[in-house]
Coordinates of C-alpha atoms in Angstrom, one line a residue:
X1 CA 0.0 0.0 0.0
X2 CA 2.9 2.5 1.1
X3 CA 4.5 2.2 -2.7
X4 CA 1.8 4.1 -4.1
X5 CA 3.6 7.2 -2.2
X6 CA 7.4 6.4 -3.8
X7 CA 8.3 9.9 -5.3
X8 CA 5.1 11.5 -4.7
X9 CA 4.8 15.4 -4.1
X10 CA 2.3 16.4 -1.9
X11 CA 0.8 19.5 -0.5
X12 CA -0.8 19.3 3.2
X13 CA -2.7 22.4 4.5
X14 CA -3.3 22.6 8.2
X15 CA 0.4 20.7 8.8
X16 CA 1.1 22.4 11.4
X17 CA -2.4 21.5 13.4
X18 CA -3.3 18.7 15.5
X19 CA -4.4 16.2 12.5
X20 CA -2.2 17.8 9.8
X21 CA 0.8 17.0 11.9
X22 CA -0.1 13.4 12.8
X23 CA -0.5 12.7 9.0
X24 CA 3.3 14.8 8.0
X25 CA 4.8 12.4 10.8
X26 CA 3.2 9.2 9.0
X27 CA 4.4 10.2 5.6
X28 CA 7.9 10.7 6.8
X29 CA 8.4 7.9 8.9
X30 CA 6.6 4.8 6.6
X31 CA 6.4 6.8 3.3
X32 CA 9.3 7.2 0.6
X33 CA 7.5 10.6 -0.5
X34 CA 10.1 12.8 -2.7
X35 CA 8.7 16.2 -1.2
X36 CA 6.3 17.3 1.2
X37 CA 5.2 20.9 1.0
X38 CA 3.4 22.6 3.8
X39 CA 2.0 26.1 3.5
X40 CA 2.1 28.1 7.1
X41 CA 1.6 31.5 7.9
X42 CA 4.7 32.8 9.6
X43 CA 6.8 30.3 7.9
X44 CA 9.2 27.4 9.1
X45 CA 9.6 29.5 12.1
X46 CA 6.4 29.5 13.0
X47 CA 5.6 25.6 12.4
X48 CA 8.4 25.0 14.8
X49 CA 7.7 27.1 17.7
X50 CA 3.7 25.2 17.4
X51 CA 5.5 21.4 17.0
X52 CA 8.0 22.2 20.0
X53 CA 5.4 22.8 22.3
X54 CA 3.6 19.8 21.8
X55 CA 6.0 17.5 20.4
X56 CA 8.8 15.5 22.2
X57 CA 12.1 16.2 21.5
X58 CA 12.7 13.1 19.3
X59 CA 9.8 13.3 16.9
X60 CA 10.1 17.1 16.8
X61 CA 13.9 16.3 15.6
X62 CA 12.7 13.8 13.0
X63 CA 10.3 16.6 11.3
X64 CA 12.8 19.3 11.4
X65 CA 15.6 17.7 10.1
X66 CA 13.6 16.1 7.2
X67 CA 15.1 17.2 3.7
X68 CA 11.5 16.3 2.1
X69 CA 9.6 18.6 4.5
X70 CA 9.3 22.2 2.3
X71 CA 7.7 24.8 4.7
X72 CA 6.1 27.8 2.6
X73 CA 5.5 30.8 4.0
X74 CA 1.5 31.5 2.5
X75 CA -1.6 32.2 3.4
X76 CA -5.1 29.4 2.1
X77 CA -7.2 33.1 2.8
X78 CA -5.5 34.8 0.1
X79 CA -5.6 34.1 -3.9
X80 CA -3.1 31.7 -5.5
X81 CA -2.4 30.6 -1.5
X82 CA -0.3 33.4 -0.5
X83 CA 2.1 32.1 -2.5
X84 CA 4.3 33.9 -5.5
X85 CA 6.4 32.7 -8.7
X86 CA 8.4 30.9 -9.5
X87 CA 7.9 28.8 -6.1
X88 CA 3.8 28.7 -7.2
X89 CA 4.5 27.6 -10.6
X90 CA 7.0 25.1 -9.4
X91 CA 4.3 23.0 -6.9
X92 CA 1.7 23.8 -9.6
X93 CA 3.9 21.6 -11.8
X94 CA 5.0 19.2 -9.9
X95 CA 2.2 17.9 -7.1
X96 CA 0.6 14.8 -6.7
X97 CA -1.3 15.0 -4.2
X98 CA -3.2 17.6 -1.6
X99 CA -4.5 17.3 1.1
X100 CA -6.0 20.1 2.5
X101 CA -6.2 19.4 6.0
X102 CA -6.9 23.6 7.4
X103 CA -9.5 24.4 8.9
X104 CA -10.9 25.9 12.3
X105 CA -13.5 24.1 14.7
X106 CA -15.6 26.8 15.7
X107 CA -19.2 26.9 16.7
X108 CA -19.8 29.7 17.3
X109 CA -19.1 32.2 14.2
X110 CA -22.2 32.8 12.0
X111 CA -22.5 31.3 8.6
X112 CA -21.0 33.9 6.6
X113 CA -17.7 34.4 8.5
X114 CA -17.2 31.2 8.0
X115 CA -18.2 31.2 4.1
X116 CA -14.7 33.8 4.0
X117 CA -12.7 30.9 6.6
X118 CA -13.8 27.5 5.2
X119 CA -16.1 27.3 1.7
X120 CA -14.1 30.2 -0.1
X121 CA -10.6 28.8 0.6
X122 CA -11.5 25.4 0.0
X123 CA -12.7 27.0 -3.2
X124 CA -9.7 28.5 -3.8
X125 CA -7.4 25.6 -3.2
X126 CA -9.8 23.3 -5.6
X127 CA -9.5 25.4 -8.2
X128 CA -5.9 25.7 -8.0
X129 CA -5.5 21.8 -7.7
X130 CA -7.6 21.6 -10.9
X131 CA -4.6 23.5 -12.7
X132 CA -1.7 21.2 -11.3
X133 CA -0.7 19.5 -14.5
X134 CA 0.6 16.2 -12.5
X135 CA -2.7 15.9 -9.9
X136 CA -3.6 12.7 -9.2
X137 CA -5.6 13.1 -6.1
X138 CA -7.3 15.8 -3.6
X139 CA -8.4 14.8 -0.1
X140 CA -10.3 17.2 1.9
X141 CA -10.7 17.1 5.2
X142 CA -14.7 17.7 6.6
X143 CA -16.3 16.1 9.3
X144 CA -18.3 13.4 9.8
X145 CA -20.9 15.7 11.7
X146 CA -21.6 18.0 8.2
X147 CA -24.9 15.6 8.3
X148 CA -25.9 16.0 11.9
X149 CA -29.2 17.8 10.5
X150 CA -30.6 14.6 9.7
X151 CA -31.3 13.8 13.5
X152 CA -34.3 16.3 13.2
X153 CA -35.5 14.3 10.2
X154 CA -35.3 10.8 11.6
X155 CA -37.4 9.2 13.6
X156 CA -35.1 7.0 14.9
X157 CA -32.8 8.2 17.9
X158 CA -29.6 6.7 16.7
X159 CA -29.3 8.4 13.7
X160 CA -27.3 6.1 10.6
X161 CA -25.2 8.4 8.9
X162 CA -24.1 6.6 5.4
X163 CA -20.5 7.8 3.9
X164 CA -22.5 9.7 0.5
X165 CA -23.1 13.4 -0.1
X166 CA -26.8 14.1 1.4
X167 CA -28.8 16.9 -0.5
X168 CA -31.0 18.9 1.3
X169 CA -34.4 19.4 1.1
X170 CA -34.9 21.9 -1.5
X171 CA -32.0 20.5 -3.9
X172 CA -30.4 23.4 -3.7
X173 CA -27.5 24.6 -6.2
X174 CA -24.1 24.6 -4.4
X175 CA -23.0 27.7 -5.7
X176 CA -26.0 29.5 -5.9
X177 CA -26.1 29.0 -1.9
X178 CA -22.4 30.5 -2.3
X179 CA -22.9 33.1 -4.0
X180 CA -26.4 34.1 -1.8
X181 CA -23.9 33.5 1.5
X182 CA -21.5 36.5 -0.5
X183 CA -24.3 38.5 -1.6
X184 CA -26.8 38.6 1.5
X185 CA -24.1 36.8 4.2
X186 CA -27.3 34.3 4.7
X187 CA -29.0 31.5 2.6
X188 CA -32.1 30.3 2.5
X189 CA -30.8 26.7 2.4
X190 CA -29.5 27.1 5.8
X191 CA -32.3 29.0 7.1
X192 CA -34.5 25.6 6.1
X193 CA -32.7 23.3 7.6
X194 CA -31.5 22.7 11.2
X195 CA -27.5 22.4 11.6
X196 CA -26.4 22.7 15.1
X197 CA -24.2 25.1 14.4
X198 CA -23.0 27.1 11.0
X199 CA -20.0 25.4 10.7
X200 CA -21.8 21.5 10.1
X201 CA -23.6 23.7 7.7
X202 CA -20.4 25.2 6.1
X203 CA -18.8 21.5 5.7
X204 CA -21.8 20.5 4.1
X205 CA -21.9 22.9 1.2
X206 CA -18.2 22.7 0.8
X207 CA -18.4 19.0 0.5
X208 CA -20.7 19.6 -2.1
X209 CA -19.4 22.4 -3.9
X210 CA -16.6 20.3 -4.2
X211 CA -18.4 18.0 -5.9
X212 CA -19.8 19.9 -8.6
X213 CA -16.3 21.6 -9.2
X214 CA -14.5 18.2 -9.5
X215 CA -17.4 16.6 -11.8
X216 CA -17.8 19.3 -13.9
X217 CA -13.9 18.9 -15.1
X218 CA -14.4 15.1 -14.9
X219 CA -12.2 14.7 -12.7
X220 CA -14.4 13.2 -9.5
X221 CA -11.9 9.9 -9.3
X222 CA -9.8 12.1 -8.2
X223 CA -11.8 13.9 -5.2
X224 CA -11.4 12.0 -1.6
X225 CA -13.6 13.3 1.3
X226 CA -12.5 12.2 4.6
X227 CA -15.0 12.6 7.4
X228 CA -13.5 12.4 11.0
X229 CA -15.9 12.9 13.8
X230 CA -14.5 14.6 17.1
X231 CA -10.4 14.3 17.2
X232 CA -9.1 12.9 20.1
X233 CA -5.3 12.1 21.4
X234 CA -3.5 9.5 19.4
X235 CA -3.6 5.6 20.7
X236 CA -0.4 5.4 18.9
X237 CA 1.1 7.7 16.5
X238 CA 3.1 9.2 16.2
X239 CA 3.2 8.5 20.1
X240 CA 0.6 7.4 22.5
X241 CA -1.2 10.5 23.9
X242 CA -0.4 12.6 21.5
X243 CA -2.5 15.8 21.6
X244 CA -2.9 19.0 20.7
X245 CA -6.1 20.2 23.8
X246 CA -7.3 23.0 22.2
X247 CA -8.1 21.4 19.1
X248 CA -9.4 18.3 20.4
X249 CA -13.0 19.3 21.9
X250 CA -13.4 16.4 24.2
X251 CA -10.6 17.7 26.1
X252 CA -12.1 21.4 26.0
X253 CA -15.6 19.8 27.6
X254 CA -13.7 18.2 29.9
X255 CA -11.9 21.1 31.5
X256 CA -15.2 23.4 31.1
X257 CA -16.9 20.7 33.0
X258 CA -14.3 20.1 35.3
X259 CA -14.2 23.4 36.5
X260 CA -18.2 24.3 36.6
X261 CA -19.7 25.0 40.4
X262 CA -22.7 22.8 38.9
X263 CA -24.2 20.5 40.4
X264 CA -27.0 19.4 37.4
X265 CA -26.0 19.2 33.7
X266 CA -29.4 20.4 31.4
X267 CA -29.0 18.5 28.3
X268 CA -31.5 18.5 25.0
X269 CA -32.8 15.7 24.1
X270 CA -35.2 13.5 22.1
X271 CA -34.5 10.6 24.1
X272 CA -36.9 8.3 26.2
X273 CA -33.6 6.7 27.5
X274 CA -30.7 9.1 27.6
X275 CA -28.6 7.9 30.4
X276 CA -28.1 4.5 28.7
X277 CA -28.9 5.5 24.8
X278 CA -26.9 8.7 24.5
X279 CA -23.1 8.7 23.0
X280 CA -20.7 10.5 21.3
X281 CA -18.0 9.4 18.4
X282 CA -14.1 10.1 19.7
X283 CA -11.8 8.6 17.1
X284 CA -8.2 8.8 18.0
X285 CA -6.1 11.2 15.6
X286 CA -3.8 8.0 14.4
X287 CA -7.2 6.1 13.1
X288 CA -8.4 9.6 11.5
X289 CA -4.6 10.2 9.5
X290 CA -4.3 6.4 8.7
X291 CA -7.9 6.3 7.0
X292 CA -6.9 9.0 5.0
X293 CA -3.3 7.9 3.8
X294 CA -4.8 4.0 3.1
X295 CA -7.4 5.3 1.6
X296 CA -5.8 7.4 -0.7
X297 CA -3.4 4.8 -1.4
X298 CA -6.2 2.7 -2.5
X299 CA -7.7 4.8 -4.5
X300 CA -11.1 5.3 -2.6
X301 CA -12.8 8.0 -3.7
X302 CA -16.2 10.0 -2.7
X303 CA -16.9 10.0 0.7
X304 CA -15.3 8.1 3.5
X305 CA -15.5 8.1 7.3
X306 CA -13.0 8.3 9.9
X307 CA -14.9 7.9 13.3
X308 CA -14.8 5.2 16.2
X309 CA -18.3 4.2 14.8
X310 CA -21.3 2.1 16.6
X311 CA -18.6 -0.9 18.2
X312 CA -16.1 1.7 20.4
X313 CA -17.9 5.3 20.8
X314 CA -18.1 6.7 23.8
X315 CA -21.4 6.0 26.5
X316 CA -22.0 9.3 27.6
X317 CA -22.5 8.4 31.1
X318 CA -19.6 6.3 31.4
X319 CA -17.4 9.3 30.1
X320 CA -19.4 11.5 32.9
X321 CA -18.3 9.0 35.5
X322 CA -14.5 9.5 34.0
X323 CA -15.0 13.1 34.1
X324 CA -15.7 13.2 38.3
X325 CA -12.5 11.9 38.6
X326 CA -10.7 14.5 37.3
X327 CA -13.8 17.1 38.7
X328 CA -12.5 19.5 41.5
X329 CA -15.1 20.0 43.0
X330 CA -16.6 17.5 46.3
X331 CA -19.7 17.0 44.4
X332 CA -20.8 15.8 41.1
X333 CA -22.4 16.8 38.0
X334 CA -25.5 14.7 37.2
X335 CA -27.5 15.2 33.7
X336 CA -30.7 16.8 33.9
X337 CA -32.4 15.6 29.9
X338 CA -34.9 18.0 28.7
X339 CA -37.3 17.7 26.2
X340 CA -35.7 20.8 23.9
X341 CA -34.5 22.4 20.4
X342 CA -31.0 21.3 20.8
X343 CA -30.8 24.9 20.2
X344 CA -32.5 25.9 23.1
X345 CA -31.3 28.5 25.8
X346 CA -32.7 25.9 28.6
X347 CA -29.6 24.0 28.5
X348 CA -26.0 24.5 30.6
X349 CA -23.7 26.5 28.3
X350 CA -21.9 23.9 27.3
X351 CA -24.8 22.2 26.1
X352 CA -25.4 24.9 23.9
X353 CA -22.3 25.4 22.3
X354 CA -22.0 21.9 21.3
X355 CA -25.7 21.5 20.8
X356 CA -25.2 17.6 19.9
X357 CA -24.7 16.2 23.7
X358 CA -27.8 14.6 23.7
X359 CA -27.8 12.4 20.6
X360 CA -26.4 9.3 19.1
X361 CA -25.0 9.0 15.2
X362 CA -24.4 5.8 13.9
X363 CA -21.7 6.6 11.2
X364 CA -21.0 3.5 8.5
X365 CA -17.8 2.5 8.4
X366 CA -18.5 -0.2 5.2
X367 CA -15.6 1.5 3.2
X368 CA -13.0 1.1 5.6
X369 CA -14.1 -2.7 6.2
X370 CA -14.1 -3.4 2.5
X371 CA -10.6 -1.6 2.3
X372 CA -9.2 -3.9 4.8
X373 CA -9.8 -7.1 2.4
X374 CA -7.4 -5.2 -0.4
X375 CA -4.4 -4.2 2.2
X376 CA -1.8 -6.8 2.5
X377 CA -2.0 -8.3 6.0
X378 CA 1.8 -7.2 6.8
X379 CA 0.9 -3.4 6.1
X380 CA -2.8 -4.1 7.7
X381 CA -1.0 -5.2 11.3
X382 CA 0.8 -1.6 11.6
X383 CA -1.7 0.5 10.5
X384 CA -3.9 2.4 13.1
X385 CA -7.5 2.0 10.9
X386 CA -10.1 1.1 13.9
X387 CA -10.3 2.4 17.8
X388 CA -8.5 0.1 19.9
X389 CA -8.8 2.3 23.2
X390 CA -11.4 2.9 25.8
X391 CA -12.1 6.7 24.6
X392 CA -14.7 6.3 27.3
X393 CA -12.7 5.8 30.2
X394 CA -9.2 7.4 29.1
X395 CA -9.5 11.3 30.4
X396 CA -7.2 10.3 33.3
X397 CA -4.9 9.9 30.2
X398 CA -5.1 12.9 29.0
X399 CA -4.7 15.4 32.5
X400 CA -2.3 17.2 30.9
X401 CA -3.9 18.4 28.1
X402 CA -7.1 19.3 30.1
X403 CA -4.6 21.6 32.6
X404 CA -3.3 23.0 29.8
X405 CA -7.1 24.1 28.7
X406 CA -8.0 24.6 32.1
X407 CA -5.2 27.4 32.4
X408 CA -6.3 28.8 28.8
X409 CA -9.7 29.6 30.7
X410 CA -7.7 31.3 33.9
X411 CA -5.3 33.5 31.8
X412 CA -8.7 34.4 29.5
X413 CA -10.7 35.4 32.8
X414 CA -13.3 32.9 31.8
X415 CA -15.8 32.2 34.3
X416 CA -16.6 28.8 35.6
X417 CA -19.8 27.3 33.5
X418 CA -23.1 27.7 35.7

């Protein structure tokens, strides 16, 4: 499976972040890439300072000493990537492969700052991989949570989330909602359906704008979507524990909760049995960066998952009881389910700004299963492709990390969460 990367070029966005550096670290330890090219703002400077703070010293040697490893300093935001000739027509000539790995959790910003953060520069990059004369493929990195508006369709309470594109309703146009997001900063797509939050919106029309950019130059073989669902710390690679907190929201909840006066936990839900029914999908960043690179190398194509999925995702109330260990307070915080809009204000902040605590997704995982028949079972046995790890009962694992968010919260004079 590795040969398919011999003397490939490739182009990673987001390498300096928490899944862009776990898949750089892959390619350069089990790959025999020719170049790796990683665009940064601020440079190589500034992609060393982020991997020395979370990176021991010994895998941060390996990355900066690599002769492969081209940091550019450029900008995804700005045309042609920030980046000018002859350096731009040099990768234009000469990639591979992207993968565009950039791109910020938030869920808070409306939909049309994050039209100008997410859907624009995907656009951009697209449209410049669509001009690289030697492109064999383009991965692009959503998440597996751009479909989590289907829960307010279903009927069912554990919602089966299939790795395809889903319309919505209306069948709207992709870029017509793009351009209406430019003109009005609104659409009326987004208004009709109900995303938690703008940015499972945002991933959704990029994913399809994607689509229609990549068919309408026949070139869809060529387009890999890779859908992770929340990022947790690594179970192996490119060392166990491996983390970056602030980009790993399980870790952010954790602290927030862990430092909340509360004694009840108000929750949304449609659920007749929360306590036992309602989970959450943790994959370890290893499993997301290995799904990607195998299937790339395999030439999967479309839509693909990279989640823990139904047989190791988390039971919410077994990761609560994980969480009072860690809780400094004497007393603990019990759920309180309520029969709300996962967008309503009756519902403990946190709650609210991840709006999806009180449901269940049941993301397919048929690709990855079907993948496994093709990979030779030598390459199979070191690849991290499934959750091996209690991601339940592993935030004693991670203290660190969730001291490290904690004292984000101090030095930002947040309050605790009431």
């Amino acid at each position: 499976m590795w040969e398919y990367y011999n003397e490939k070029s490739i182009l990673v966005t987001g390498g300096s972040g928490f899944l862009g550096t776990a898949i750089v670290h892959r390619l350069l330890t089990s790959t025999s890439v020719s170049c790796i090219y990683l665009i940064c703002r601020g440079g190589k400077e500034k992609i060393q300072t982020r991997w020395r703070k979370w990176l021991p010293h010994g895998t941060l040697e390996r990355l900066h000493h690599s002769i492969r490893l081209v940091v550019l300093d450029g900008d995804i935001l700005l045309p042609n990537l920030g980046l000018k000739d002859p350096g731009l027509n040099a990768i234009r000539n000469n990639i591979h492969v992207i993968i565009h790995a950039s791109s910020s959790i938030n869920m808070i910003k409306p939909v049309n700052r994050l039209a100008r953060t997410i859907i624009e520069p995907t656009e951009t990059i697209a449209d410049f991989a669509l001009s690289c004369t030697q492109l064999d493929r383009f991965v692009y990195v959503s998440t597996a949570y751009a479909n989590a508006h289907l829960y307010q369709r279903s009927q069912n309470t554990d919602v089966k989330i299939d790795e395809k594109i889903y319309e919505l309703q209306h069948h709207y146009h992709a870029f017509d909602e793009l351009n209406e997001l430019r003109k009005h900063g609104k659409s009326q797509a987004y208004e009709a359906e109900n995303f938690p939050w703008a940015y499972a919106y945002a991933k959704h029309l990029t994913e399809r704008m994607l689509k229609s950019r990549f068919t309408e130059f026949s070139s869809s073989e060529k387009l890999l979507i890779v859908r992770p669902s929340v990022i947790g710390p690594a179970q192996c690679l490119p060392f166990p524990g491996y983390n970056m907190p602030m980009s790993s929201p399980y870790t952010v909840i954790a602290a927030g909760l862990a430092l909340s006066p509360s004694r009840s936990l108000k929750i949304a839900t449609n659920m007749e049995d929360p306590t036992a029914d309602v989970t959450g999908d943790e994959v370890p960043v290893d499993v997301v960066a290995d799904r990607l690179l195998c299937h790339l190398a395999m030439g999967s194509h479309g839509c693909v998952h990279a989640v823990s999925g139904v047989r190791s995702r988390l039971n919410f109330e077994s990761w609560r009881q994980s969480l009072m260990k860690i809780r400094r307070f004497p007393w603990e915080i019990r759920p309180r389910w309520v029969r709300k809009d996962w967008k309503s204000l009756n519902q403990h902040p946190m709650a609210r700004l991840y709006a999806i605590f009180g449901t269940s997704f049941a993301f397919s995982e048929t690709k990855t299963i079907a993948m496994c028949r093709k990979v030779p079972e030598k390459e199979l046995s070191n690849l991290q492709l499934f959750t091996k790890i209690d991601m339940s009962d592993n935030l004693l694992d991670r203290t660190e990390g969730i001291r490290y968010v904690m004292d984000q919260f101090a030095r930002q004079n947040w309050l605790a969460w009431d």
